[in-house]
């Protein structure tokens, strides 16, 4: 790691994030970039770098609860990015295909597609839907150091990681130091989480659990969100019984209400009435998975935006239009368009058109409502608003992630399962 390496880390660091406790922005840091990077490199190599405290904030989870977030200083983000790049080059050859989160060339949509393909290849399955309780807050530092000992011995890097793990959290004027966990919002946290769960879950399942099962099983994980698909109910219940003990060994626990076993099979075709059809669903990464008839008439797994995410999107549109109703129309149009395009970019998958259209309608209604309530003496009834949409049209829903395009790259494991 030299200055050129740190320069590349700076280029990969997000520039629009919130500042840390020092208030320094990316633009201010870049004004004397070469000098700042040279100083950072010297302090990092000599061991003189001191990890500053992170700024603690609470973000809304959309269900009335909040999630703690730790925001490092910008210089700390650059150094964390550099160390994450080193760890990534080491661990990418070790991580298993079941892991999709925060890895190059992988994404949440890859995990979702793997779930869909696997469930259809099994022609229905038992789904172990698991939720790790406060994973980032309860990650055991001692266990993480043990895992790192197996692959990373460089003292400079290990000291930097220890400093980040021990860094304080400044919130409401008080400084608190952690004895466990790694702050969400830290650039280094995702790769540390992947290393931790690679040892605790991925390797354990593939090496110790899967060979002992009678039927087929597949683990799909994105960061700390994961599901396990089974063809055998007995296998699923055995794993559900042993999984809490496995996690408890490393200081983790499963949420008792959010961890459940679901029978995810195609509806019973022999049912006499629609009421007797057993339709089971499960949620993963913001999508509800459900069996539905395809256009060909065959049963297929369809994904649609979960009700919780739909409610959150509608509320966010209403609140934004309310808070910015006095902005000029071009500014409002640009911002709303960007928000809708961002929503389509993630939720725009095959079979989810109705949910995308619902979000589009919510945005239009919210925009019309708060334009109509502006204190400028001009109302905005629907006829006038429809004319406004001709001049400032909101982007229409579109499918960004098509299952038909993904079929050109078949999954070899799923092919064997068939």
Short mmCIF file of N, CA and C in Angstrom, two decimals, residues 5 17 34 41 44 79 91 93 95 148 159 189 203 216-218 255 267 283 295 307 412:
data_model
loop_
_atom_site.label_atom_id
_atom_site.label_comp_id
_atom_site.label_asym_id
_atom_site.label_seq_id
_atom_site.Cartn_x
_atom_site.Cartn_y
_atom_site.Cartn_z
N UNK A 5 -1.76 3.70 -4.24
CA UNK A 5 -2.86 2.82 -3.82
C UNK A 5 -3.92 3.62 -3.07
N UNK A 17 -21.24 11.53 0.70
CA UNK A 17 -21.71 11.09 2.00
C UNK A 17 -21.66 12.19 3.05
N UNK A 34 -2.71 15.45 -2.57
CA UNK A 34 -1.43 14.73 -2.54
C UNK A 34 -0.76 14.84 -1.17
N UNK A 41 -0.44 8.13 4.47
CA UNK A 41 0.39 6.94 4.24
C UNK A 41 1.49 6.82 5.28
N UNK A 44 -0.05 5.81 8.62
CA UNK A 44 -0.53 4.43 8.58
C UNK A 44 0.62 3.45 8.70
N UNK A 79 -8.91 5.51 4.11
CA UNK A 79 -8.03 4.45 4.60
C UNK A 79 -8.79 3.14 4.75
N UNK A 91 -9.54 -12.39 0.16
CA UNK A 91 -10.65 -13.26 0.50
C UNK A 91 -11.53 -13.63 -0.68
N UNK A 93 -10.82 -15.20 -3.25
CA UNK A 93 -10.53 -16.58 -3.65
C UNK A 93 -11.05 -17.58 -2.64
N UNK A 95 -14.10 -16.85 -0.53
CA UNK A 95 -15.55 -16.74 -0.38
C UNK A 95 -16.27 -17.71 -1.31
N UNK A 148 -9.34 -13.68 11.23
CA UNK A 148 -8.35 -12.93 10.47
C UNK A 148 -6.96 -13.54 10.60
N UNK A 159 -3.35 -3.80 13.03
CA UNK A 159 -3.46 -2.72 14.01
C UNK A 159 -4.53 -1.72 13.59
N UNK A 189 -16.73 -2.22 7.35
CA UNK A 189 -17.67 -3.13 8.00
C UNK A 189 -18.19 -4.24 7.09
N UNK A 203 -18.99 -21.70 5.41
CA UNK A 203 -18.14 -22.89 5.43
C UNK A 203 -18.78 -24.01 6.25
N UNK A 216 -31.76 -32.29 -1.11
CA UNK A 216 -31.00 -31.16 -1.62
C UNK A 216 -31.21 -29.95 -0.72
N UNK A 217 -30.20 -29.09 -0.67
CA UNK A 217 -30.29 -27.86 0.13
C UNK A 217 -29.38 -26.82 -0.48
N UNK A 218 -29.79 -25.57 -0.32
CA UNK A 218 -28.97 -24.49 -0.86
C UNK A 218 -29.07 -23.26 0.02
N UNK A 255 -33.36 -13.88 15.57
CA UNK A 255 -34.57 -13.22 16.05
C UNK A 255 -35.67 -14.26 16.20
N UNK A 267 -49.15 -24.17 -5.27
CA UNK A 267 -50.49 -24.43 -4.75
C UNK A 267 -51.02 -25.80 -5.17
N UNK A 283 -40.32 -13.21 2.43
CA UNK A 283 -39.67 -11.97 2.01
C UNK A 283 -38.16 -12.10 2.08
N UNK A 295 -47.15 -16.88 -18.10
CA UNK A 295 -47.96 -16.75 -19.31
C UNK A 295 -48.09 -18.08 -20.04
N UNK A 307 -44.85 -5.51 0.95
CA UNK A 307 -45.79 -4.49 1.41
C UNK A 307 -45.09 -3.44 2.26
N UNK A 412 -24.77 -23.49 -13.09
CA UNK A 412 -24.38 -24.90 -13.20
C UNK A 412 -24.93 -25.76 -12.08
#
